[in-house]
Amino acid sequence: LTASIGGADMPVVITVLNSYSGWALCAEGFMLGNPLLAQIGALIGASGAILTWIMCEAMGRDVVSVILGGAGTAAPVAAIEGAAFEGEAVTCNIDAVVDKLTEADNIIVVPGYGLAVAQAQFAVADIAKKLRAMGKNVRFGIHPVAGRMPGQLNV
């Protein structure tokens, strides 16, 4: 079920699986005649389902499309003839980033999975602290689903 789901949808899938585990515990409580197990399972299942719905709403996605992912879809096509790329890719080195940060008055940092994998959250926090000491307005733009996976970005 989860093999065809893309990386961006994985936190939602984790909450769905947590919800499923709660409903399984609830069923086990009924089968064993243990009301406490059934109640705790229902609580876990319901909270997982509610969190799944909240995360899908935040992403503007339907729960069914997230769960089914790319199941049954054709492989992506390499390129469409006549399609033109818009915009410009800009690369810069460390010195250019430093210059841009010191010139800017307002800075928005959008952390993501790459930052978590690099374990750079403390370095970014130090940079933000130094920029704020220079009088810069540093804010963090967090995606509604980012950081929901346990341990990611120490959230």
Short mmCIF file of C-alpha atoms in Angstrom, two decimals:
data_model
loop_
_atom_site.label_atom_id
_atom_site.label_comp_id
_atom_site.label_asym_id
_atom_site.label_seq_id
_atom_site.Cartn_x
_atom_site.Cartn_y
_atom_site.Cartn_z
CA LEU A 1 0.00 0.00 0.00
CA THR A 2 2.80 2.44 0.79
CA ALA A 3 5.22 1.48 -2.01
CA SER A 4 3.87 4.00 -4.51
CA ILE A 5 3.61 6.97 -2.14
CA GLY A 6 5.95 9.90 -2.73
CA GLY A 7 8.24 11.39 -0.11
CA ALA A 8 6.17 14.54 0.42
CA ASP A 9 3.16 12.45 1.43
CA MET A 10 5.08 10.15 3.79
CA PRO A 11 4.34 12.09 7.02
CA VAL A 12 0.64 11.78 6.24
CA VAL A 13 1.02 8.07 5.57
CA ILE A 14 2.76 7.67 8.93
CA THR A 15 -0.22 9.25 10.69
CA VAL A 16 -2.56 6.96 8.76
CA LEU A 17 -0.55 3.92 9.83
CA ASN A 18 -0.60 5.18 13.43
CA SER A 19 -4.37 5.48 13.15
CA TYR A 20 -4.59 1.93 11.78
CA SER A 21 -2.57 0.65 14.74
CA GLY A 22 -5.04 2.32 17.09
CA TRP A 23 -8.02 0.72 15.40
CA ALA A 24 -6.25 -2.66 15.53
CA LEU A 25 -5.69 -2.17 19.26
CA CYS A 26 -9.35 -1.24 19.65
CA ALA A 27 -10.40 -4.45 17.91
CA GLU A 28 -8.00 -6.43 20.08
CA GLY A 29 -9.58 -4.89 23.18
CA PHE A 30 -13.01 -6.03 22.01
CA MET A 31 -11.78 -9.54 21.21
CA LEU A 32 -10.07 -9.90 24.61
CA GLY A 33 -12.96 -8.30 26.47
CA ASN A 34 -10.67 -5.57 27.78
CA PRO A 35 -12.50 -2.22 27.75
CA LEU A 36 -9.37 -0.21 28.59
CA LEU A 37 -7.55 -1.59 25.53
CA ALA A 38 -10.57 -0.82 23.36
CA GLN A 39 -10.82 2.74 24.67
CA ILE A 40 -7.11 3.49 24.29
CA GLY A 41 -7.16 1.97 20.79
CA ALA A 42 -10.12 4.12 19.83
CA LEU A 43 -8.33 7.20 21.17
CA ILE A 44 -5.16 6.42 19.18
CA GLY A 45 -7.17 5.58 16.04
CA ALA A 46 -9.31 8.70 16.23
CA SER A 47 -6.38 11.05 16.96
CA GLY A 48 -4.40 9.56 14.07
CA ALA A 49 -7.37 9.97 11.73
CA ILE A 50 -7.92 13.57 12.83
CA LEU A 51 -4.23 14.43 12.39
CA THR A 52 -4.27 12.80 8.96
CA TRP A 53 -7.25 14.92 7.94
CA ILE A 54 -5.64 18.12 9.30
CA MET A 55 -2.40 17.43 7.43
CA CYS A 56 -4.23 16.68 4.16
CA GLU A 57 -6.25 19.89 4.51
CA ALA A 58 -3.04 21.84 5.11
CA MET A 59 -1.52 20.39 1.93
CA GLY A 60 -4.70 20.90 -0.08
CA ARG A 61 -4.80 17.20 -0.90
CA ASP A 62 -7.50 14.57 -0.67
CA VAL A 63 -6.85 11.71 1.77
CA VAL A 64 -7.64 9.13 -0.89
CA SER A 65 -5.13 10.61 -3.35
CA VAL A 66 -2.46 10.59 -0.66
CA ILE A 67 -3.12 6.99 0.35
CA LEU A 68 -3.32 5.67 -3.19
CA GLY A 69 -0.32 7.77 -4.23
CA GLY A 70 0.85 6.80 -7.69
CA ALA A 71 -0.79 3.37 -7.63
CA GLY A 72 -2.00 2.40 -11.07
CA THR A 73 -0.51 5.42 -12.80
CA ALA A 74 1.76 5.26 -15.79
CA ALA A 75 5.46 6.00 -15.55
CA PRO A 76 6.30 9.69 -15.91
CA VAL A 77 6.95 10.96 -19.39
CA ALA A 78 10.45 12.40 -19.92
CA ALA A 79 9.43 15.66 -21.57
CA ILE A 80 6.55 17.09 -23.52
CA GLU A 81 7.46 18.47 -26.93
CA GLY A 82 7.07 22.21 -27.19
CA ALA A 83 7.14 22.71 -23.41
CA ALA A 84 9.30 25.60 -22.31
CA PHE A 85 10.86 26.06 -18.92
CA GLU A 86 10.09 29.39 -17.30
CA GLY A 87 12.22 31.26 -14.80
CA GLU A 88 15.90 31.15 -14.18
CA ALA A 89 18.00 28.86 -12.02
CA VAL A 90 20.43 30.89 -9.96
CA THR A 91 23.39 29.30 -8.25
CA CYS A 92 25.64 30.97 -5.75
CA ASN A 93 28.55 30.11 -3.52
CA ILE A 94 28.95 30.60 0.21
CA ASP A 95 30.31 34.12 -0.14
CA ALA A 96 27.32 35.17 -2.25
CA VAL A 97 24.94 33.74 0.35
CA VAL A 98 26.72 35.66 3.10
CA ASP A 99 26.49 38.86 1.05
CA LYS A 100 22.80 38.35 0.36
CA LEU A 101 22.04 37.66 4.02
CA THR A 102 23.94 40.72 5.23
CA GLU A 103 22.24 42.96 2.64
CA ALA A 104 18.72 41.72 3.40
CA ASP A 105 16.52 43.27 6.06
CA ASN A 106 13.92 40.49 6.11
CA ILE A 107 14.98 36.85 5.89
CA ILE A 108 12.73 33.83 5.77
CA VAL A 109 14.31 30.42 6.32
CA VAL A 110 12.30 27.45 5.06
CA PRO A 111 13.78 24.31 6.60
CA GLY A 112 13.08 20.97 5.04
CA TYR A 113 14.08 17.35 5.05
CA GLY A 114 17.54 18.12 3.66
CA LEU A 115 18.29 20.29 6.66
CA ALA A 116 17.19 17.48 8.96
CA VAL A 117 19.29 14.88 7.14
CA ALA A 118 22.33 17.16 7.32
CA GLN A 119 21.58 17.73 11.03
CA ALA A 120 22.11 21.42 10.38
CA GLN A 121 19.27 22.76 12.51
CA PHE A 122 21.64 23.97 15.23
CA ALA A 123 23.89 25.71 12.69
CA VAL A 124 20.85 27.44 11.17
CA ALA A 125 19.71 28.48 14.66
CA ASP A 126 23.15 30.00 15.29
CA ILE A 127 23.02 31.85 11.95
CA ALA A 128 19.54 33.17 12.78
CA LYS A 129 20.77 34.32 16.21
CA LYS A 130 23.70 36.21 14.64
CA LEU A 131 21.46 37.79 12.01
CA ARG A 132 18.99 38.92 14.66
CA ALA A 133 21.88 40.43 16.63
CA MET A 134 22.67 42.45 13.48
CA GLY A 135 19.10 43.81 13.53
CA LYS A 136 17.72 41.55 10.79
CA ASN A 137 14.15 40.28 10.87
CA VAL A 138 14.63 36.50 10.65
CA ARG A 139 11.54 34.32 10.41
CA PHE A 140 10.99 30.64 9.74
CA GLY A 141 8.44 29.46 7.19
CA ILE A 142 7.34 26.00 8.22
CA HIS A 143 5.23 23.84 5.93
CA PRO A 144 2.14 22.60 7.81
CA VAL A 145 3.34 19.02 7.41
CA ALA A 146 7.06 19.60 7.94
CA GLY A 147 8.51 18.28 11.14
CA ARG A 148 5.62 15.94 11.88
CA MET A 149 7.81 12.85 11.65
CA PRO A 150 9.35 12.04 15.03
CA GLY A 151 12.81 13.53 15.42
CA GLN A 152 12.77 15.55 12.23
CA LEU A 153 14.23 19.00 12.95
CA ASN A 154 13.94 18.26 16.68
CA VAL A 155 10.28 19.31 16.64
#
